[in-house]
GROMACS .gro file of C-alpha atoms in nm:
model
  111
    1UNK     CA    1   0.000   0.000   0.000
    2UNK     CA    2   0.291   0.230   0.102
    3UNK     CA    3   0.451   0.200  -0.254
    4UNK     CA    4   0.157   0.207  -0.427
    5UNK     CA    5   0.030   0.514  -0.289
    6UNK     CA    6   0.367   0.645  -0.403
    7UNK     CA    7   0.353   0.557  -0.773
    8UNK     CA    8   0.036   0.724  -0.754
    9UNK     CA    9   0.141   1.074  -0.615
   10UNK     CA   10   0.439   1.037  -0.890
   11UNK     CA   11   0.158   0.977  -1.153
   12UNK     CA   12  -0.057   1.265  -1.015
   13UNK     CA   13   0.243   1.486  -1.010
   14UNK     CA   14   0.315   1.417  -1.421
   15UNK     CA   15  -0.062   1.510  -1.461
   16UNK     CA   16  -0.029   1.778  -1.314
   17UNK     CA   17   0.252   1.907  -1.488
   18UNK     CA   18   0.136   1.798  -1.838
   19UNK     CA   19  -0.163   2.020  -1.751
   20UNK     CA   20   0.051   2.303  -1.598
   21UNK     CA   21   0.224   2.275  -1.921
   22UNK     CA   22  -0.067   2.195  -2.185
   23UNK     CA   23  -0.356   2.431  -2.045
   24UNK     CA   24  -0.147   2.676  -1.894
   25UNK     CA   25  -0.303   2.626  -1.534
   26UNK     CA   26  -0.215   2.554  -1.242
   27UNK     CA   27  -0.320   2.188  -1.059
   28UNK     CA   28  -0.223   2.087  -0.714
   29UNK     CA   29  -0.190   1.728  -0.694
   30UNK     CA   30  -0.018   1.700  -0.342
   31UNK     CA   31  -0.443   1.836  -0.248
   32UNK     CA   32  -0.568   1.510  -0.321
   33UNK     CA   33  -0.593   1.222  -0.062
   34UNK     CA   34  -0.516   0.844  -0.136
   35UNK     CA   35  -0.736   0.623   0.028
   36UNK     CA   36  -0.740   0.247   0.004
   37UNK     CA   37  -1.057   0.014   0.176
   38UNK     CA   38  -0.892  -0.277   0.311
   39UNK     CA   39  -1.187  -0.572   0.238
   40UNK     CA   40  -1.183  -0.834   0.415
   41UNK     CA   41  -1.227  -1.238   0.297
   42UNK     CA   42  -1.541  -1.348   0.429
   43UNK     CA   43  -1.686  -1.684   0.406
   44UNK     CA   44  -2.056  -1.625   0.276
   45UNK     CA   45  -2.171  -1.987   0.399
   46UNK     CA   46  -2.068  -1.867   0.742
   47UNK     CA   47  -2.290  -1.568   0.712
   48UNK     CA   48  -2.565  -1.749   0.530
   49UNK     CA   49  -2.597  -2.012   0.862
   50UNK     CA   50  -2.540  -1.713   1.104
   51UNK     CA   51  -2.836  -1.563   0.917
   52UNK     CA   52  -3.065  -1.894   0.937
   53UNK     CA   53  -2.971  -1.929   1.300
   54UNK     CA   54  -3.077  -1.530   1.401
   55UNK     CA   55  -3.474  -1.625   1.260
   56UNK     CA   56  -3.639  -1.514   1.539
   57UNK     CA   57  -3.436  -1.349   1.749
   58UNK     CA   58  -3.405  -1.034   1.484
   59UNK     CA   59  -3.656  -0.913   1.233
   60UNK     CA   60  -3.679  -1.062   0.893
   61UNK     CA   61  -3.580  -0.710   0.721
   62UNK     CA   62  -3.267  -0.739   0.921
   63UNK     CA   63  -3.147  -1.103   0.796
   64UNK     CA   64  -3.219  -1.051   0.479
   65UNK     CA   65  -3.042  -0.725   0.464
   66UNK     CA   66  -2.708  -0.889   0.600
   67UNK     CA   67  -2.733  -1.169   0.355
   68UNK     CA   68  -2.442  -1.157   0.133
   69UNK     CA   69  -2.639  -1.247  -0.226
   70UNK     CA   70  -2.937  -1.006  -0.163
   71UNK     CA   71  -2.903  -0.675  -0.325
   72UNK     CA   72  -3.239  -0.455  -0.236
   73UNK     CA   73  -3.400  -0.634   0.108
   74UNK     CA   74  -3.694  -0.516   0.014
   75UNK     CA   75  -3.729  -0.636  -0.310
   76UNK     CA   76  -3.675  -0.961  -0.203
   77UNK     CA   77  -3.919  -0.944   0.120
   78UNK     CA   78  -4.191  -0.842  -0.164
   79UNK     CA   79  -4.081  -1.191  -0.360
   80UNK     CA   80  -4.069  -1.384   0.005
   81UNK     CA   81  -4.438  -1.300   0.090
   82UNK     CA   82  -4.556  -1.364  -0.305
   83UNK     CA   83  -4.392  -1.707  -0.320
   84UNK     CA   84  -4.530  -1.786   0.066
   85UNK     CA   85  -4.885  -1.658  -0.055
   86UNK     CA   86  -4.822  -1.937  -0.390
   87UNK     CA   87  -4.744  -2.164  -0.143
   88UNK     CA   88  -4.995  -2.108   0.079
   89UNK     CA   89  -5.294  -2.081  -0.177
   90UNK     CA   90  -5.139  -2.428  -0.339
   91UNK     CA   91  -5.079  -2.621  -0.031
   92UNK     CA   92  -5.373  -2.438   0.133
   93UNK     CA   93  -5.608  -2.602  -0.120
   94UNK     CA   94  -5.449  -2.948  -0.122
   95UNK     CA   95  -5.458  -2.936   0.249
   96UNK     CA   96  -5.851  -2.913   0.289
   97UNK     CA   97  -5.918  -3.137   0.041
   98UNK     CA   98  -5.705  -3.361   0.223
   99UNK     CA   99  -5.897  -3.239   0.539
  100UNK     CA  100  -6.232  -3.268   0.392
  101UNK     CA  101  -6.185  -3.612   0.266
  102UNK     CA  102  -6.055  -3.770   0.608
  103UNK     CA  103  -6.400  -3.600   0.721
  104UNK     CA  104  -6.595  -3.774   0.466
  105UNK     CA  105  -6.425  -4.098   0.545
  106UNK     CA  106  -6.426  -4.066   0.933
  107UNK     CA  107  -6.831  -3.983   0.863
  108UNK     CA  108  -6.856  -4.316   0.686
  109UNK     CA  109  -6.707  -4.547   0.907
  110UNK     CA  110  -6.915  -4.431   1.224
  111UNK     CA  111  -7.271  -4.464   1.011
   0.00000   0.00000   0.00000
């Protein structure tokens, strides 16, 4: 990082003097700051199960915000509550039919 930010200030100082030279104006290139984010390696399956393992203890928004594949939480909320509405409306059906025909049969043995 040291020598890097080096051979940039060199490179900012030849800009500056090509424009010095080229559009007659002045440009101070010792007023510009070098910054470098340090990122660190993390392990996304980690954060996944750390995620999985919070349900319930922190708000959905929360998890799904922290979630290292989700861009816009609340995009994907939206999609969470349409697919568990699919879901529901599918296995909601199936479900009383089941219901209804364990009635029907429970009816029928007892006559």
């Amino acid at each position: 990082e040291r020598k890097f930010k080096k051979a940039i200030r060199e490179l900012l100082w030849f800009i500056a003097e090509y424009y010095r030279m080229t559009q007659k104006k002045a440009f101070n290139h010792k007023a510009i700051d070098i910054t470098f984010n340090r990122s660190m390696i993390t392990n996304e399956a980690e954060k996944i199960d750390s995620a999985q393992k919070s349900k319930g203890i922190i708000d959905d928004e929360t998890i799904v915000s922290n979630h290292p594949w989700v861009d816009d939480p609340q995009k994907t909320l939206k999609k969470l509550e349409e697919q568990k509405a699919a879901l529901s409306d599918i296995y909601g059906s199936r479900l009383e039919d089941e219901l209804n025909n364990t009635v029907t049969e429970t009816e029928e043995v007892e006559l």
